[in-house]
XYZ file of C-alpha atoms in Angstrom:
353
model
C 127.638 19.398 81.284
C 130.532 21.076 79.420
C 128.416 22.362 76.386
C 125.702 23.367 79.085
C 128.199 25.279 81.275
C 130.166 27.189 77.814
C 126.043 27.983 77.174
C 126.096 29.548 80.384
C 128.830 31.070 80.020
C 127.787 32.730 76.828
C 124.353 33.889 78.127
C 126.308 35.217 81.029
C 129.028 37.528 78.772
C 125.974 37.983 76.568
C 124.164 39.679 79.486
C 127.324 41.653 80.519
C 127.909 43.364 76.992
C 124.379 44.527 77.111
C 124.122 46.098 80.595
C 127.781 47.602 80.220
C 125.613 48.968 76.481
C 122.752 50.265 78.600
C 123.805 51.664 81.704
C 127.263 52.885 80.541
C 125.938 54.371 77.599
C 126.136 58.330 76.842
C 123.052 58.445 75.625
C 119.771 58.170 77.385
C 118.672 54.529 77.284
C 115.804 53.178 78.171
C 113.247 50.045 77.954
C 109.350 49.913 77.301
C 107.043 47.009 77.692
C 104.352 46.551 74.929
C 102.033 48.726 76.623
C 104.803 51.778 76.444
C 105.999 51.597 80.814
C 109.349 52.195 81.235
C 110.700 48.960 82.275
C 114.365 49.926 82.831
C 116.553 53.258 82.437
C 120.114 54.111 82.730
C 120.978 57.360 84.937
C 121.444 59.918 81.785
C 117.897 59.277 81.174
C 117.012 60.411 85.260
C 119.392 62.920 84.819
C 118.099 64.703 81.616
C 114.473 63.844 82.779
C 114.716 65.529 85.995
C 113.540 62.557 87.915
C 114.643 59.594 89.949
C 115.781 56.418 88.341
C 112.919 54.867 90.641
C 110.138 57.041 89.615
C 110.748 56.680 85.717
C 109.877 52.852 86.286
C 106.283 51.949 85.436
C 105.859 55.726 83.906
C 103.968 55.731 81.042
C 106.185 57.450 77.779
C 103.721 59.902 77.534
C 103.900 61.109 80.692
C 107.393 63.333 78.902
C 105.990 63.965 75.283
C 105.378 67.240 74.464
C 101.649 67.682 73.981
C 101.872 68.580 70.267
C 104.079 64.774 69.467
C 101.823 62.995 70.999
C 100.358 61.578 67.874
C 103.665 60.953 66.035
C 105.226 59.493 68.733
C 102.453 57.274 69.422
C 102.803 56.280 65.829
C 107.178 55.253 66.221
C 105.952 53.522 69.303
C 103.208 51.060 67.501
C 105.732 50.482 64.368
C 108.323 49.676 66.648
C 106.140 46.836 67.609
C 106.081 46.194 63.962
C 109.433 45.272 63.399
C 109.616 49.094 62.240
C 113.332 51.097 63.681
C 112.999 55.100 63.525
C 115.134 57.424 63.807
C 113.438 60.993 64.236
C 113.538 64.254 66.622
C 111.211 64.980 69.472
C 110.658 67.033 71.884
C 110.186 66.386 75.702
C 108.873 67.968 78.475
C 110.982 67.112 82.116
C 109.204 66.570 85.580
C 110.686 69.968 86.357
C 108.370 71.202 83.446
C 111.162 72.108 81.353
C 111.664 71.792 77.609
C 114.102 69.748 76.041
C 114.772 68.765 72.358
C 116.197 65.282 71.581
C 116.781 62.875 68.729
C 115.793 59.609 69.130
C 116.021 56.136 68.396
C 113.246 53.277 68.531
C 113.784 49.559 67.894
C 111.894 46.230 68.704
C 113.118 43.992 71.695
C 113.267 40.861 70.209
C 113.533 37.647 72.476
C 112.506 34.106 71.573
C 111.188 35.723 67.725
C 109.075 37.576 69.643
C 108.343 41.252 70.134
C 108.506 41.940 73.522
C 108.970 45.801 73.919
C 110.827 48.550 72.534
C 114.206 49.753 73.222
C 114.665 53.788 73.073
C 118.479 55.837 72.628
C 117.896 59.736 73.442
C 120.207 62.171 72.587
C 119.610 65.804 73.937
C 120.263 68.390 71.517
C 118.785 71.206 73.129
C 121.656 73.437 72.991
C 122.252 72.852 69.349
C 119.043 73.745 68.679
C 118.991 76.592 70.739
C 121.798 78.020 69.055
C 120.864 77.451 65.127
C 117.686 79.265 66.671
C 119.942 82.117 67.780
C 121.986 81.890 64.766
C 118.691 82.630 62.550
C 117.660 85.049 64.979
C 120.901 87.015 64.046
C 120.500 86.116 60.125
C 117.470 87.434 59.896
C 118.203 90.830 62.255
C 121.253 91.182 60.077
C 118.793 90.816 56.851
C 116.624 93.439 57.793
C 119.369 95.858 58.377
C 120.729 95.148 55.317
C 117.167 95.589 53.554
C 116.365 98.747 54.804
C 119.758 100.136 54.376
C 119.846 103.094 51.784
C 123.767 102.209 51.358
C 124.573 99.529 49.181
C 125.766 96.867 51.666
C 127.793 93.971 49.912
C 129.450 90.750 50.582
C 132.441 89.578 48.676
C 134.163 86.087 48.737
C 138.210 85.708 48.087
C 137.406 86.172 44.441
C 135.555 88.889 44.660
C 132.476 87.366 43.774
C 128.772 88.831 45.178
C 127.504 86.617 48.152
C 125.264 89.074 49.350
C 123.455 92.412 48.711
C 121.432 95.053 49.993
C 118.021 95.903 48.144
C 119.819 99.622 47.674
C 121.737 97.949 45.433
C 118.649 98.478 42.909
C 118.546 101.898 43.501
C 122.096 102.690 42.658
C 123.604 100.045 40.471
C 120.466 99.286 38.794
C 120.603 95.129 39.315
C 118.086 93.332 41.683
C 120.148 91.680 44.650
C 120.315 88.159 42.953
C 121.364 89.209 39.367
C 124.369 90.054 41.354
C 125.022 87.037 43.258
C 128.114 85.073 42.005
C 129.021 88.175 39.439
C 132.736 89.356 40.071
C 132.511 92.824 41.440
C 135.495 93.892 39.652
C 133.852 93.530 36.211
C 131.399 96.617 36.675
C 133.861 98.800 37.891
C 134.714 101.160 35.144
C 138.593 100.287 33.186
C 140.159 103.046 34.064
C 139.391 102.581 37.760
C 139.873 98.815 37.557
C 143.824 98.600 38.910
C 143.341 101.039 41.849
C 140.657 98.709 43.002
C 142.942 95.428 42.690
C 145.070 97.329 44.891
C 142.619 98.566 47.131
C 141.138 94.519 47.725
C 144.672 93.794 47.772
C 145.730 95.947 50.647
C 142.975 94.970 52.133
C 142.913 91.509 52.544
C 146.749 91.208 52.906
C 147.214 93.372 55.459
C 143.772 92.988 57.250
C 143.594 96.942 56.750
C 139.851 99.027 56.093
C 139.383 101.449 54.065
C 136.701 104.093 54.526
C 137.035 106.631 51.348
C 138.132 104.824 48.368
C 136.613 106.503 45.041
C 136.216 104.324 41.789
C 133.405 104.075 39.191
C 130.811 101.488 38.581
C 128.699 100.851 35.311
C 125.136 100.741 36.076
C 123.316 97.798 34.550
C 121.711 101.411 31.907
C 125.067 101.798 30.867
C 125.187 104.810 32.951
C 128.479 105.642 35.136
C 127.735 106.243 38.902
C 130.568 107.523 41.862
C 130.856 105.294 44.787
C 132.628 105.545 47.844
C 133.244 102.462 49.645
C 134.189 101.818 53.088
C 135.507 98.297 53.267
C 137.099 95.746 55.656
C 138.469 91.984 55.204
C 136.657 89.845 57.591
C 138.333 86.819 58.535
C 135.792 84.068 59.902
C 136.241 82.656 63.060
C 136.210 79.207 63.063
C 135.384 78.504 66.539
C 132.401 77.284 65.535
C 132.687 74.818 62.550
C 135.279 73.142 64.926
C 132.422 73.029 67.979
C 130.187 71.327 65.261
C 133.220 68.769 64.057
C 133.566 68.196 67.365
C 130.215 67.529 67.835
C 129.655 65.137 65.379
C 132.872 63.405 65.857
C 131.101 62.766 69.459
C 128.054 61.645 67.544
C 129.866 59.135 65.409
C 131.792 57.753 68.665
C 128.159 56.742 70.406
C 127.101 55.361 67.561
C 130.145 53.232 67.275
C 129.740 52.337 71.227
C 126.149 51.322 70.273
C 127.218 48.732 67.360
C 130.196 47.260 68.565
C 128.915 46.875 71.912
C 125.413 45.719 70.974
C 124.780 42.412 72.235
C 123.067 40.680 68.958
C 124.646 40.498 65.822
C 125.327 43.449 63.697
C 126.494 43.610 59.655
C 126.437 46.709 57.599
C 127.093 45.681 53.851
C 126.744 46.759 50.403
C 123.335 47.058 49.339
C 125.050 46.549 45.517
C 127.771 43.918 45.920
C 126.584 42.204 49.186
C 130.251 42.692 50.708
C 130.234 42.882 54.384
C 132.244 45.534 55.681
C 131.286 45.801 59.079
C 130.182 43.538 61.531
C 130.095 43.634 65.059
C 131.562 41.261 67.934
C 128.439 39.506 68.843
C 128.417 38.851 65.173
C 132.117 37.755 65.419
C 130.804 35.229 68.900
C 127.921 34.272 66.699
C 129.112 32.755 63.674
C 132.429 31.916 63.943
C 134.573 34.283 62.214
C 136.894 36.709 63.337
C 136.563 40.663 62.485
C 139.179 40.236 59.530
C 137.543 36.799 57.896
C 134.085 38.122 58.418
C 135.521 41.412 56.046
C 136.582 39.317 53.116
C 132.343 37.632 53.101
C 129.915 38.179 51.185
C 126.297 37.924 52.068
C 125.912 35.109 50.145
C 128.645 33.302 52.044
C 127.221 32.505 54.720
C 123.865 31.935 53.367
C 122.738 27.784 51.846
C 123.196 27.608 48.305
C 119.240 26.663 48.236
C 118.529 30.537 49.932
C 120.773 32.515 47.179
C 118.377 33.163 45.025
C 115.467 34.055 47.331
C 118.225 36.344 48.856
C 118.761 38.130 45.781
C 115.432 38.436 44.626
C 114.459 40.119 47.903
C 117.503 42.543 48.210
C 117.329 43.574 44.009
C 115.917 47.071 45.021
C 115.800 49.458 47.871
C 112.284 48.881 47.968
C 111.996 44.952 48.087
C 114.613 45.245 51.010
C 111.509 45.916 53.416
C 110.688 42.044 53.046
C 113.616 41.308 54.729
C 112.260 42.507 57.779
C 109.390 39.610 57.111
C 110.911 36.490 57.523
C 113.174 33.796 58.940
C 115.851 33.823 57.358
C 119.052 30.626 57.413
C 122.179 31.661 58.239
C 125.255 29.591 58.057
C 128.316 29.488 61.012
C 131.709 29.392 59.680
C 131.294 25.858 61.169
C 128.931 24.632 58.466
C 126.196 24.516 61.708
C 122.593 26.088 60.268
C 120.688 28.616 62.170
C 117.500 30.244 61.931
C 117.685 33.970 62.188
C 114.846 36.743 62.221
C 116.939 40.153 60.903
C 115.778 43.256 61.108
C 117.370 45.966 58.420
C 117.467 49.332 57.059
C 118.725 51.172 54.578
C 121.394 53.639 55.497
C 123.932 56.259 54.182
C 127.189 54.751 55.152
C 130.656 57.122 54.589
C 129.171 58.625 51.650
């Protein structure tokens, strides 16, 4: 009765960890059965679907797929039945008919060895991507400008190196725009003009001064000699936006680190060279035995039988014999010595670097 009620007990904080993982979730979760129904949703997905939580149950996937994934999609969904995780972006169309662009997530449910559906993590990016398509908007406006220009237009970095240039740069100087590229500006300006321009740049980007009529002389890539007059500012980038995209992905990194820790079946990540273990979740932790700083100090082969080493090795000796691993039942040991039969499901991945 005691090992029946702790069995209870388990399947009871087992079932906690992975509603708390679905419905508290930032991310858009959601369940489909084998014939792609929703089967269960948290409220993000309602929310960014424009729809009740009651009307998304028994709706067909499709039913939000923009016309022209269709076919992809349709492809994640039957390799997710396949054993087969993807990670990909998407685009989805809400019951208020409007457009949405997400990244998302597709995994087997696995229960009993047995596929049983497919478990879905949306993330909306829809106002990243509507900004990088601003941002290009922008680039390429501010290209055009540049190209049709009949000033020379030019880009410096703190060294004074080319980063960008205006086709009139042919006309006057002689060089096609990338033969400039990376070339310090300073070394086709003329010698006897060369320390009035160090003090010009310096002024410049010391003081956060422009200048509008400073004279010097550049050599043309002829040979010639050829008057400029330069108007120039120092522009100091704001970085309001790099820190928006830090941000961002620091957000990123926190839901995926909700997703693992809080998953309810066992997680490892290890090294695909050494076999270390270096992270491991706590249904792994519940699972076998070990706590979080033991389980760091294993190796795969720890807590595999000395009869399975080998077939372990020979299976993981590439990145592409690691697909078989996907393929079969593999025994795992508890810290206890007890064996257990596990099906494991893994991918390769680009972890810190």
């Amino acid at each position: 009765i005691t090992e029946r009620k702790k069995t209870e007990q388990e399947l009871q904080i087992s079932k906690e960890i992975y509603q708390s993982l679905f419905y508290q979730n930032p991310s858009a979760v959601f369940s489909l059965n084998m014939e792609g129904h929703i089967t269960s949703a948290n409220h993000i997905l309602a929310l960014k679907a424009e729809c009740s939580e009651e009307a998304l149950l028994q709706m067909h996937y499709s039913a939000f797929v923009h016309p022209q994934d269709l076919i992809i999609i349709h492809q994640y969904f039957t390799e997710a039945k396949q054993h087969i995780t993807h990670e990909f972006k998407m685009r989805i169309i809400t019951a208020k008919n409007n457009l949405l662009y997400v990244t998302m997530i597709s995994m087997p449910i696995i229960v009993g060895n047995k596929i049983i559906g497919v478990f879905c993590i949306a993330n909306d990016i829809t106002k990243e991507k509507n900004a990088a398509g601003l941002l290009n908007k922008t680039l390429a406006d501010r290209q055009r400008i540049l190209d049709f220009s009949l000033d020379m237009i030019c880009e410096f970095d703190c060294e004074g190196k080319f980063i960008q240039v205006s086709k009139a740069c042919n006309e006057i100087l002689g060089y096609q725009p990338e033969e400039l590229i990376g070339k310090r500006s300073i070394d086709l300006v003329i010698e006897e003009d060369t320390p009035a321009t160090l003090e010009m740049v310096k002024n410049i980007s010391s003081g956060g001064i422009s200048t509008s009529n400073f004279e010097n002389r550049y050599r043309r890539k002829d040979g010639h000699i050829v008057n400029l007059l330069w108007s120039a500012r120092w522009d100091a980038k704001d970085a309001t936006a790099i820190k928006a995209h830090e941000q961002a992905l620091g957000l990123s990194e926190q839901r995926y680190r909700y997703l693992f820790n809080n998953n309810p079946m066992p997680l490892f990540i290890f090294d695909f060279l050494t076999f270390d273990i270096i992270k491991v979740n706590d249904a792994a932790v519940k699972k076998y035995g070990y706590s979080q700083q033991e389980f760091l100090r294993l190796n795969l082969i720890d807590i595999r039988p000395a009869e399975d080493i080998n077939l372990l090795k020979e299976t993981l000796k590439d990145e592409n014999s690691q697909i078989q691993v996907n393929e079969k039942i593999w025994r795992h040991l508890k810290k206890n010595g007890e064996l257990m039969y596990m099906q494991i499901t893994g991918n390769l991945i680009d972890y810190k670097g």
